[in-house]
């Protein structure tokens, strides 16, 4: 199927954009990720975070015409305005073959730096394969430069930048190769990720 690229806006969001009616309950998707990927790769309990930003973003996108249901996209639907939740660490596990994910969320700065440098290498290779034009952008080039992980004070920004690039690439690939992606969970909460056999 040929899609009209000029009319499509696909947004992948690294935050819960849907939540059960009872926020005291754990989201079923969080438990499902724990079971499928193991505790070491599980998402932080969404109840312990400030949920307002993701929920408000999801509601705002919905109000201006975005669907928050990715099933049509993954089935090849021509719907053009779609936003969905992703979790970069599950994407890394399936893309890069790290059962416990890339260790870049460490509190120890040197361990975090080592994890981020590995993240840079693997994500740059994935971009070269799937979206090489992105690597011509000067800001993106800076994110992959060795000195980007030089200062402790810059590590959090690099972490966020690489996660943002993972989300952007996930949106592109879920739109351009939907058969290689799946939705884990349901409309009480879900995450979109590469199929295990297509990482």
PDB file of N, CA, C and O in Angstrom, residues 106-177:
ATOM      1  N   UNK A 106      21.934   4.416  34.779  1.00  0.00           N
ATOM      2  CA  UNK A 106      22.618   4.166  36.038  1.00  0.00           C
ATOM      3  C   UNK A 106      22.790   5.448  36.851  1.00  0.00           C
ATOM      4  O   UNK A 106      22.894   6.544  36.295  1.00  0.00           O
ATOM      5  N   UNK A 107      22.879   5.284  38.166  1.00  0.00           N
ATOM      6  CA  UNK A 107      23.164   6.437  39.027  1.00  0.00           C
ATOM      7  C   UNK A 107      24.656   6.750  39.023  1.00  0.00           C
ATOM      8  O   UNK A 107      25.054   7.907  39.113  1.00  0.00           O
ATOM      9  N   UNK A 108      25.483   5.712  38.934  1.00  0.00           N
ATOM     10  CA  UNK A 108      26.924   5.920  38.862  1.00  0.00           C
ATOM     11  C   UNK A 108      27.271   6.577  37.520  1.00  0.00           C
ATOM     12  O   UNK A 108      26.938   6.047  36.454  1.00  0.00           O
ATOM     13  N   UNK A 109      27.926   7.736  37.567  1.00  0.00           N
ATOM     14  CA  UNK A 109      28.161   8.513  36.349  1.00  0.00           C
ATOM     15  C   UNK A 109      29.029   7.778  35.332  1.00  0.00           C
ATOM     16  O   UNK A 109      28.798   7.872  34.123  1.00  0.00           O
ATOM     17  N   UNK A 110      30.044   7.061  35.790  1.00  0.00           N
ATOM     18  CA  UNK A 110      30.910   6.358  34.836  1.00  0.00           C
ATOM     19  C   UNK A 110      30.167   5.205  34.161  1.00  0.00           C
ATOM     20  O   UNK A 110      30.305   4.984  32.954  1.00  0.00           O
ATOM     21  N   UNK A 111      29.338   4.479  34.922  1.00  0.00           N
ATOM     22  CA  UNK A 111      28.535   3.415  34.331  1.00  0.00           C
ATOM     23  C   UNK A 111      27.514   3.995  33.346  1.00  0.00           C
ATOM     24  O   UNK A 111      27.278   3.428  32.273  1.00  0.00           O
ATOM     25  N   UNK A 112      26.929   5.129  33.722  1.00  0.00           N
ATOM     26  CA  UNK A 112      25.973   5.790  32.824  1.00  0.00           C
ATOM     27  C   UNK A 112      26.676   6.211  31.540  1.00  0.00           C
ATOM     28  O   UNK A 112      26.146   6.021  30.437  1.00  0.00           O
ATOM     29  N   UNK A 113      27.878   6.775  31.662  1.00  0.00           N
ATOM     30  CA  UNK A 113      28.638   7.206  30.492  1.00  0.00           C
ATOM     31  C   UNK A 113      28.931   6.023  29.565  1.00  0.00           C
ATOM     32  O   UNK A 113      28.763   6.112  28.345  1.00  0.00           O
ATOM     33  N   UNK A 114      29.359   4.909  30.128  1.00  0.00           N
ATOM     34  CA  UNK A 114      29.655   3.722  29.323  1.00  0.00           C
ATOM     35  C   UNK A 114      28.390   3.229  28.604  1.00  0.00           C
ATOM     36  O   UNK A 114      28.435   2.853  27.430  1.00  0.00           O
ATOM     37  N   UNK A 115      27.268   3.233  29.316  1.00  0.00           N
ATOM     38  CA  UNK A 115      26.015   2.817  28.706  1.00  0.00           C
ATOM     39  C   UNK A 115      25.584   3.750  27.582  1.00  0.00           C
ATOM     40  O   UNK A 115      25.107   3.304  26.534  1.00  0.00           O
ATOM     41  N   UNK A 116      25.770   5.055  27.779  1.00  0.00           N
ATOM     42  CA  UNK A 116      25.391   6.018  26.756  1.00  0.00           C
ATOM     43  C   UNK A 116      26.283   5.901  25.517  1.00  0.00           C
ATOM     44  O   UNK A 116      25.813   6.064  24.388  1.00  0.00           O
ATOM     45  N   UNK A 117      27.548   5.625  25.720  1.00  0.00           N
ATOM     46  CA  UNK A 117      28.435   5.452  24.559  1.00  0.00           C
ATOM     47  C   UNK A 117      28.026   4.227  23.744  1.00  0.00           C
ATOM     48  O   UNK A 117      28.068   4.248  22.508  1.00  0.00           O
ATOM     49  N   UNK A 118      27.624   3.173  24.426  1.00  0.00           N
ATOM     50  CA  UNK A 118      27.122   1.991  23.718  1.00  0.00           C
ATOM     51  C   UNK A 118      25.821   2.339  22.988  1.00  0.00           C
ATOM     52  O   UNK A 118      25.618   1.938  21.834  1.00  0.00           O
ATOM     53  N   UNK A 119      24.973   3.093  23.660  1.00  0.00           N
ATOM     54  CA  UNK A 119      23.710   3.547  23.061  1.00  0.00           C
ATOM     55  C   UNK A 119      23.994   4.341  21.781  1.00  0.00           C
ATOM     56  O   UNK A 119      23.368   4.127  20.741  1.00  0.00           O
ATOM     57  N   UNK A 120      24.949   5.266  21.850  1.00  0.00           N
ATOM     58  CA  UNK A 120      25.315   6.052  20.676  1.00  0.00           C
ATOM     59  C   UNK A 120      25.702   5.148  19.504  1.00  0.00           C
ATOM     60  O   UNK A 120      25.252   5.347  18.376  1.00  0.00           O
ATOM     61  N   UNK A 121      26.553   4.158  19.763  1.00  0.00           N
ATOM     62  CA  UNK A 121      27.040   3.278  18.693  1.00  0.00           C
ATOM     63  C   UNK A 121      25.898   2.487  18.053  1.00  0.00           C
ATOM     64  O   UNK A 121      25.771   2.446  16.829  1.00  0.00           O
ATOM     65  N   UNK A 122      25.093   1.870  18.880  1.00  0.00           N
ATOM     66  CA  UNK A 122      24.035   1.009  18.354  1.00  0.00           C
ATOM     67  C   UNK A 122      22.939   1.810  17.653  1.00  0.00           C
ATOM     68  O   UNK A 122      22.433   1.400  16.607  1.00  0.00           O
ATOM     69  N   UNK A 123      22.556   2.952  18.235  1.00  0.00           N
ATOM     70  CA  UNK A 123      21.499   3.749  17.617  1.00  0.00           C
ATOM     71  C   UNK A 123      21.988   4.382  16.317  1.00  0.00           C
ATOM     72  O   UNK A 123      21.241   4.454  15.331  1.00  0.00           O
ATOM     73  N   UNK A 124      23.243   4.840  16.275  1.00  0.00           N
ATOM     74  CA  UNK A 124      23.786   5.410  15.037  1.00  0.00           C
ATOM     75  C   UNK A 124      23.766   4.369  13.925  1.00  0.00           C
ATOM     76  O   UNK A 124      23.412   4.680  12.776  1.00  0.00           O
ATOM     77  N   UNK A 125      24.106   3.130  14.251  1.00  0.00           N
ATOM     78  CA  UNK A 125      24.081   2.070  13.246  1.00  0.00           C
ATOM     79  C   UNK A 125      22.657   1.826  12.756  1.00  0.00           C
ATOM     80  O   UNK A 125      22.414   1.636  11.563  1.00  0.00           O
ATOM     81  N   UNK A 126      21.699   1.847  13.675  1.00  0.00           N
ATOM     82  CA  UNK A 126      20.308   1.639  13.280  1.00  0.00           C
ATOM     83  C   UNK A 126      19.821   2.774  12.383  1.00  0.00           C
ATOM     84  O   UNK A 126      19.110   2.561  11.402  1.00  0.00           O
ATOM     85  N   UNK A 127      20.213   4.006  12.710  1.00  0.00           N
ATOM     86  CA  UNK A 127      19.835   5.139  11.869  1.00  0.00           C
ATOM     87  C   UNK A 127      20.480   5.043  10.492  1.00  0.00           C
ATOM     88  O   UNK A 127      19.842   5.348   9.480  1.00  0.00           O
ATOM     89  N   UNK A 128      21.742   4.633  10.427  1.00  0.00           N
ATOM     90  CA  UNK A 128      22.401   4.465   9.126  1.00  0.00           C
ATOM     91  C   UNK A 128      21.643   3.471   8.254  1.00  0.00           C
ATOM     92  O   UNK A 128      21.538   3.628   7.045  1.00  0.00           O
ATOM     93  N   UNK A 129      21.078   2.464   8.902  1.00  0.00           N
ATOM     94  CA  UNK A 129      20.352   1.420   8.179  1.00  0.00           C
ATOM     95  C   UNK A 129      18.954   1.870   7.751  1.00  0.00           C
ATOM     96  O   UNK A 129      18.527   1.593   6.626  1.00  0.00           O
ATOM     97  N   UNK A 130      18.247   2.565   8.642  1.00  0.00           N
ATOM     98  CA  UNK A 130      16.821   2.828   8.416  1.00  0.00           C
ATOM     99  C   UNK A 130      16.465   4.271   8.087  1.00  0.00           C
ATOM    100  O   UNK A 130      15.398   4.522   7.521  1.00  0.00           O
ATOM    101  N   UNK A 131      17.294   5.230   8.456  1.00  0.00           N
ATOM    102  CA  UNK A 131      16.973   6.646   8.217  1.00  0.00           C
ATOM    103  C   UNK A 131      18.269   7.448   8.097  1.00  0.00           C
ATOM    104  O   UNK A 131      18.534   8.338   8.907  1.00  0.00           O
ATOM    105  N   UNK A 132      19.097   7.144   7.100  1.00  0.00           N
ATOM    106  CA  UNK A 132      20.433   7.754   7.033  1.00  0.00           C
ATOM    107  C   UNK A 132      20.421   9.270   6.922  1.00  0.00           C
ATOM    108  O   UNK A 132      21.352   9.932   7.383  1.00  0.00           O
ATOM    109  N   UNK A 133      19.369   9.835   6.360  1.00  0.00           N
ATOM    110  CA  UNK A 133      19.314  11.285   6.233  1.00  0.00           C
ATOM    111  C   UNK A 133      19.329  12.001   7.574  1.00  0.00           C
ATOM    112  O   UNK A 133      19.808  13.134   7.678  1.00  0.00           O
ATOM    113  N   UNK A 134      18.819  11.353   8.600  1.00  0.00           N
ATOM    114  CA  UNK A 134      18.785  11.967   9.937  1.00  0.00           C
ATOM    115  C   UNK A 134      20.198  12.287  10.420  1.00  0.00           C
ATOM    116  O   UNK A 134      20.433  13.296  11.087  1.00  0.00           O
ATOM    117  N   UNK A 135      21.154  11.445  10.059  1.00  0.00           N
ATOM    118  CA  UNK A 135      22.529  11.619  10.531  1.00  0.00           C
ATOM    119  C   UNK A 135      23.237  12.802   9.881  1.00  0.00           C
ATOM    120  O   UNK A 135      24.328  13.169  10.299  1.00  0.00           O
ATOM    121  N   UNK A 136      22.619  13.412   8.873  1.00  0.00           N
ATOM    122  CA  UNK A 136      23.223  14.601   8.252  1.00  0.00           C
ATOM    123  C   UNK A 136      22.899  15.870   9.033  1.00  0.00           C
ATOM    124  O   UNK A 136      23.481  16.918   8.797  1.00  0.00           O
ATOM    125  N   UNK A 137      21.948  15.785   9.969  1.00  0.00           N
ATOM    126  CA  UNK A 137      21.562  16.932  10.781  1.00  0.00           C
ATOM    127  C   UNK A 137      22.664  17.244  11.798  1.00  0.00           C
ATOM    128  O   UNK A 137      23.143  16.354  12.491  1.00  0.00           O
ATOM    129  N   UNK A 138      23.057  18.504  11.890  1.00  0.00           N
ATOM    130  CA  UNK A 138      24.175  18.880  12.766  1.00  0.00           C
ATOM    131  C   UNK A 138      23.883  18.590  14.234  1.00  0.00           C
ATOM    132  O   UNK A 138      24.770  18.135  14.972  1.00  0.00           O
ATOM    133  N   UNK A 139      22.674  18.859  14.686  1.00  0.00           N
ATOM    134  CA  UNK A 139      22.333  18.587  16.090  1.00  0.00           C
ATOM    135  C   UNK A 139      22.406  17.096  16.382  1.00  0.00           C
ATOM    136  O   UNK A 139      22.857  16.683  17.452  1.00  0.00           O
ATOM    137  N   UNK A 140      21.953  16.274  15.430  1.00  0.00           N
ATOM    138  CA  UNK A 140      22.030  14.827  15.607  1.00  0.00           C
ATOM    139  C   UNK A 140      23.490  14.383  15.624  1.00  0.00           C
ATOM    140  O   UNK A 140      23.895  13.559  16.455  1.00  0.00           O
ATOM    141  N   UNK A 141      24.298  14.940  14.741  1.00  0.00           N
ATOM    142  CA  UNK A 141      25.724  14.599  14.726  1.00  0.00           C
ATOM    143  C   UNK A 141      26.369  14.889  16.073  1.00  0.00           C
ATOM    144  O   UNK A 141      27.191  14.105  16.565  1.00  0.00           O
ATOM    145  N   UNK A 142      25.998  16.001  16.706  1.00  0.00           N
ATOM    146  CA  UNK A 142      26.561  16.341  18.020  1.00  0.00           C
ATOM    147  C   UNK A 142      26.183  15.297  19.065  1.00  0.00           C
ATOM    148  O   UNK A 142      26.962  14.986  19.961  1.00  0.00           O
ATOM    149  N   UNK A 143      24.972  14.738  18.954  1.00  0.00           N
ATOM    150  CA  UNK A 143      24.530  13.731  19.929  1.00  0.00           C
ATOM    151  C   UNK A 143      25.336  12.447  19.823  1.00  0.00           C
ATOM    152  O   UNK A 143      25.423  11.694  20.793  1.00  0.00           O
ATOM    153  N   UNK A 144      25.932  12.194  18.665  1.00  0.00           N
ATOM    154  CA  UNK A 144      26.704  10.974  18.481  1.00  0.00           C
ATOM    155  C   UNK A 144      28.213  11.196  18.569  1.00  0.00           C
ATOM    156  O   UNK A 144      28.980  10.252  18.429  1.00  0.00           O
ATOM    157  N   UNK A 145      28.627  12.425  18.816  1.00  0.00           N
ATOM    158  CA  UNK A 145      30.059  12.711  18.954  1.00  0.00           C
ATOM    159  C   UNK A 145      30.568  12.143  20.275  1.00  0.00           C
ATOM    160  O   UNK A 145      29.851  12.163  21.278  1.00  0.00           O
ATOM    161  N   UNK A 146      31.803  11.617  20.312  1.00  0.00           N
ATOM    162  CA  UNK A 146      32.344  11.061  21.563  1.00  0.00           C
ATOM    163  C   UNK A 146      32.313  12.054  22.717  1.00  0.00           C
ATOM    164  O   UNK A 146      32.055  11.689  23.859  1.00  0.00           O
ATOM    165  N   UNK A 147      32.554  13.334  22.423  1.00  0.00           N
ATOM    166  CA  UNK A 147      32.593  14.331  23.497  1.00  0.00           C
ATOM    167  C   UNK A 147      31.215  14.632  24.070  1.00  0.00           C
ATOM    168  O   UNK A 147      31.097  15.299  25.099  1.00  0.00           O
ATOM    169  N   UNK A 148      30.152  14.132  23.437  1.00  0.00           N
ATOM    170  CA  UNK A 148      28.804  14.370  23.957  1.00  0.00           C
ATOM    171  C   UNK A 148      28.623  13.752  25.338  1.00  0.00           C
ATOM    172  O   UNK A 148      27.794  14.203  26.115  1.00  0.00           O
ATOM    173  N   UNK A 149      29.394  12.722  25.646  1.00  0.00           N
ATOM    174  CA  UNK A 149      29.284  12.062  26.955  1.00  0.00           C
ATOM    175  C   UNK A 149      30.474  12.400  27.850  1.00  0.00           C
ATOM    176  O   UNK A 149      30.790  11.653  28.767  1.00  0.00           O
ATOM    177  N   UNK A 150      31.130  13.530  27.599  1.00  0.00           N
ATOM    178  CA  UNK A 150      32.356  13.854  28.337  1.00  0.00           C
ATOM    179  C   UNK A 150      32.076  14.368  29.750  1.00  0.00           C
ATOM    180  O   UNK A 150      32.738  13.971  30.704  1.00  0.00           O
ATOM    181  N   UNK A 151      31.106  15.252  29.901  1.00  0.00           N
ATOM    182  CA  UNK A 151      30.852  15.896  31.192  1.00  0.00           C
ATOM    183  C   UNK A 151      29.670  15.255  31.904  1.00  0.00           C
ATOM    184  O   UNK A 151      28.634  14.993  31.284  1.00  0.00           O
ATOM    185  N   UNK A 152      29.824  15.037  33.215  1.00  0.00           N
ATOM    186  CA  UNK A 152      28.726  14.464  33.989  1.00  0.00           C
ATOM    187  C   UNK A 152      27.455  15.291  33.856  1.00  0.00           C
ATOM    188  O   UNK A 152      26.349  14.746  33.764  1.00  0.00           O
ATOM    189  N   UNK A 153      27.602  16.612  33.809  1.00  0.00           N
ATOM    190  CA  UNK A 153      26.445  17.502  33.769  1.00  0.00           C
ATOM    191  C   UNK A 153      25.664  17.389  32.455  1.00  0.00           C
ATOM    192  O   UNK A 153      24.528  17.843  32.366  1.00  0.00           O
ATOM    193  N   UNK A 154      26.267  16.783  31.433  1.00  0.00           N
ATOM    194  CA  UNK A 154      25.611  16.688  30.131  1.00  0.00           C
ATOM    195  C   UNK A 154      24.980  15.311  29.881  1.00  0.00           C
ATOM    196  O   UNK A 154      24.320  15.108  28.865  1.00  0.00           O
ATOM    197  N   UNK A 155      25.185  14.380  30.796  1.00  0.00           N
ATOM    198  CA  UNK A 155      24.741  13.017  30.539  1.00  0.00           C
ATOM    199  C   UNK A 155      23.222  12.888  30.481  1.00  0.00           C
ATOM    200  O   UNK A 155      22.688  12.159  29.644  1.00  0.00           O
ATOM    201  N   UNK A 156      22.519  13.584  31.342  1.00  0.00           N
ATOM    202  CA  UNK A 156      21.050  13.503  31.332  1.00  0.00           C
ATOM    203  C   UNK A 156      20.493  14.046  30.013  1.00  0.00           C
ATOM    204  O   UNK A 156      19.564  13.471  29.425  1.00  0.00           O
ATOM    205  N   UNK A 157      21.060  15.140  29.529  1.00  0.00           N
ATOM    206  CA  UNK A 157      20.596  15.697  28.262  1.00  0.00           C
ATOM    207  C   UNK A 157      20.870  14.723  27.116  1.00  0.00           C
ATOM    208  O   UNK A 157      20.025  14.544  26.228  1.00  0.00           O
ATOM    209  N   UNK A 158      22.039  14.082  27.128  1.00  0.00           N
ATOM    210  CA  UNK A 158      22.347  13.109  26.084  1.00  0.00           C
ATOM    211  C   UNK A 158      21.389  11.925  26.165  1.00  0.00           C
ATOM    212  O   UNK A 158      20.891  11.443  25.141  1.00  0.00           O
ATOM    213  N   UNK A 159      21.123  11.444  27.366  1.00  0.00           N
ATOM    214  CA  UNK A 159      20.156  10.362  27.609  1.00  0.00           C
ATOM    215  C   UNK A 159      18.816  10.725  26.965  1.00  0.00           C
ATOM    216  O   UNK A 159      18.241   9.959  26.183  1.00  0.00           O
ATOM    217  N   UNK A 160      18.311  11.933  27.259  1.00  0.00           N
ATOM    218  CA  UNK A 160      17.015  12.364  26.729  1.00  0.00           C
ATOM    219  C   UNK A 160      17.048  12.510  25.209  1.00  0.00           C
ATOM    220  O   UNK A 160      16.078  12.170  24.522  1.00  0.00           O
ATOM    221  N   UNK A 161      18.158  13.020  24.674  1.00  0.00           N
ATOM    222  CA  UNK A 161      18.276  13.198  23.227  1.00  0.00           C
ATOM    223  C   UNK A 161      18.256  11.858  22.501  1.00  0.00           C
ATOM    224  O   UNK A 161      17.558  11.686  21.499  1.00  0.00           O
ATOM    225  N   UNK A 162      19.015  10.887  23.008  1.00  0.00           N
ATOM    226  CA  UNK A 162      19.043   9.570  22.370  1.00  0.00           C
ATOM    227  C   UNK A 162      17.692   8.874  22.486  1.00  0.00           C
ATOM    228  O   UNK A 162      17.239   8.223  21.534  1.00  0.00           O
ATOM    229  N   UNK A 163      17.031   9.013  23.631  1.00  0.00           N
ATOM    230  CA  UNK A 163      15.681   8.452  23.763  1.00  0.00           C
ATOM    231  C   UNK A 163      14.726   9.122  22.774  1.00  0.00           C
ATOM    232  O   UNK A 163      13.871   8.463  22.167  1.00  0.00           O
ATOM    233  N   UNK A 164      14.861  10.443  22.597  1.00  0.00           N
ATOM    234  CA  UNK A 164      14.017  11.153  21.643  1.00  0.00           C
ATOM    235  C   UNK A 164      14.234  10.669  20.214  1.00  0.00           C
ATOM    236  O   UNK A 164      13.282  10.503  19.444  1.00  0.00           O
ATOM    237  N   UNK A 165      15.496  10.418  19.860  1.00  0.00           N
ATOM    238  CA  UNK A 165      15.799   9.892  18.530  1.00  0.00           C
ATOM    239  C   UNK A 165      15.249   8.477  18.362  1.00  0.00           C
ATOM    240  O   UNK A 165      14.769   8.108  17.281  1.00  0.00           O
ATOM    241  N   UNK A 166      15.301   7.685  19.438  1.00  0.00           N
ATOM    242  CA  UNK A 166      14.708   6.344  19.385  1.00  0.00           C
ATOM    243  C   UNK A 166      13.206   6.449  19.130  1.00  0.00           C
ATOM    244  O   UNK A 166      12.651   5.713  18.310  1.00  0.00           O
ATOM    245  N   UNK A 167      12.540   7.375  19.815  1.00  0.00           N
ATOM    246  CA  UNK A 167      11.099   7.566  19.612  1.00  0.00           C
ATOM    247  C   UNK A 167      10.802   7.999  18.183  1.00  0.00           C
ATOM    248  O   UNK A 167       9.864   7.492  17.548  1.00  0.00           O
ATOM    249  N   UNK A 168      11.587   8.946  17.660  1.00  0.00           N
ATOM    250  CA  UNK A 168      11.361   9.427  16.301  1.00  0.00           C
ATOM    251  C   UNK A 168      11.550   8.305  15.287  1.00  0.00           C
ATOM    252  O   UNK A 168      10.754   8.156  14.350  1.00  0.00           O
ATOM    253  N   UNK A 169      12.586   7.498  15.480  1.00  0.00           N
ATOM    254  CA  UNK A 169      12.823   6.387  14.560  1.00  0.00           C
ATOM    255  C   UNK A 169      11.715   5.344  14.682  1.00  0.00           C
ATOM    256  O   UNK A 169      11.278   4.770  13.678  1.00  0.00           O
ATOM    257  N   UNK A 170      11.253   5.111  15.904  1.00  0.00           N
ATOM    258  CA  UNK A 170      10.146   4.175  16.105  1.00  0.00           C
ATOM    259  C   UNK A 170       8.894   4.649  15.358  1.00  0.00           C
ATOM    260  O   UNK A 170       8.198   3.851  14.726  1.00  0.00           O
ATOM    261  N   UNK A 171       8.598   5.953  15.428  1.00  0.00           N
ATOM    262  CA  UNK A 171       7.432   6.490  14.717  1.00  0.00           C
ATOM    263  C   UNK A 171       7.581   6.274  13.214  1.00  0.00           C
ATOM    264  O   UNK A 171       6.640   5.838  12.537  1.00  0.00           O
ATOM    265  N   UNK A 172       8.757   6.575  12.686  1.00  0.00           N
ATOM    266  CA  UNK A 172       9.006   6.410  11.248  1.00  0.00           C
ATOM    267  C   UNK A 172       8.841   4.951  10.822  1.00  0.00           C
ATOM    268  O   UNK A 172       8.177   4.655   9.825  1.00  0.00           O
ATOM    269  N   UNK A 173       9.430   4.045  11.584  1.00  0.00           N
ATOM    270  CA  UNK A 173       9.401   2.637  11.191  1.00  0.00           C
ATOM    271  C   UNK A 173       8.027   2.001  11.406  1.00  0.00           C
ATOM    272  O   UNK A 173       7.609   1.154  10.620  1.00  0.00           O
ATOM    273  N   UNK A 174       7.318   2.405  12.456  1.00  0.00           N
ATOM    274  CA  UNK A 174       5.968   1.871  12.662  1.00  0.00           C
ATOM    275  C   UNK A 174       5.049   2.319  11.530  1.00  0.00           C
ATOM    276  O   UNK A 174       4.124   1.596  11.150  1.00  0.00           O
ATOM    277  N   UNK A 175       5.313   3.494  10.971  1.00  0.00           N
ATOM    278  CA  UNK A 175       4.524   3.985   9.837  1.00  0.00           C
ATOM    279  C   UNK A 175       4.969   3.339   8.526  1.00  0.00           C
ATOM    280  O   UNK A 175       4.134   2.913   7.727  1.00  0.00           O
ATOM    281  N   UNK A 176       6.286   3.241   8.316  1.00  0.00           N
ATOM    282  CA  UNK A 176       6.778   2.769   7.016  1.00  0.00           C
ATOM    283  C   UNK A 176       6.865   1.247   6.918  1.00  0.00           C
ATOM    284  O   UNK A 176       6.795   0.690   5.828  1.00  0.00           O
ATOM    285  N   UNK A 177       7.014   0.558   8.066  1.00  0.00           N
ATOM    286  CA  UNK A 177       7.098  -0.904   8.075  1.00  0.00           C
ATOM    287  C   UNK A 177       6.216  -1.468   9.186  1.00  0.00           C
ATOM    288  O   UNK A 177       6.701  -2.132  10.111  1.00  0.00           O
TER     289      UNK A 177
END
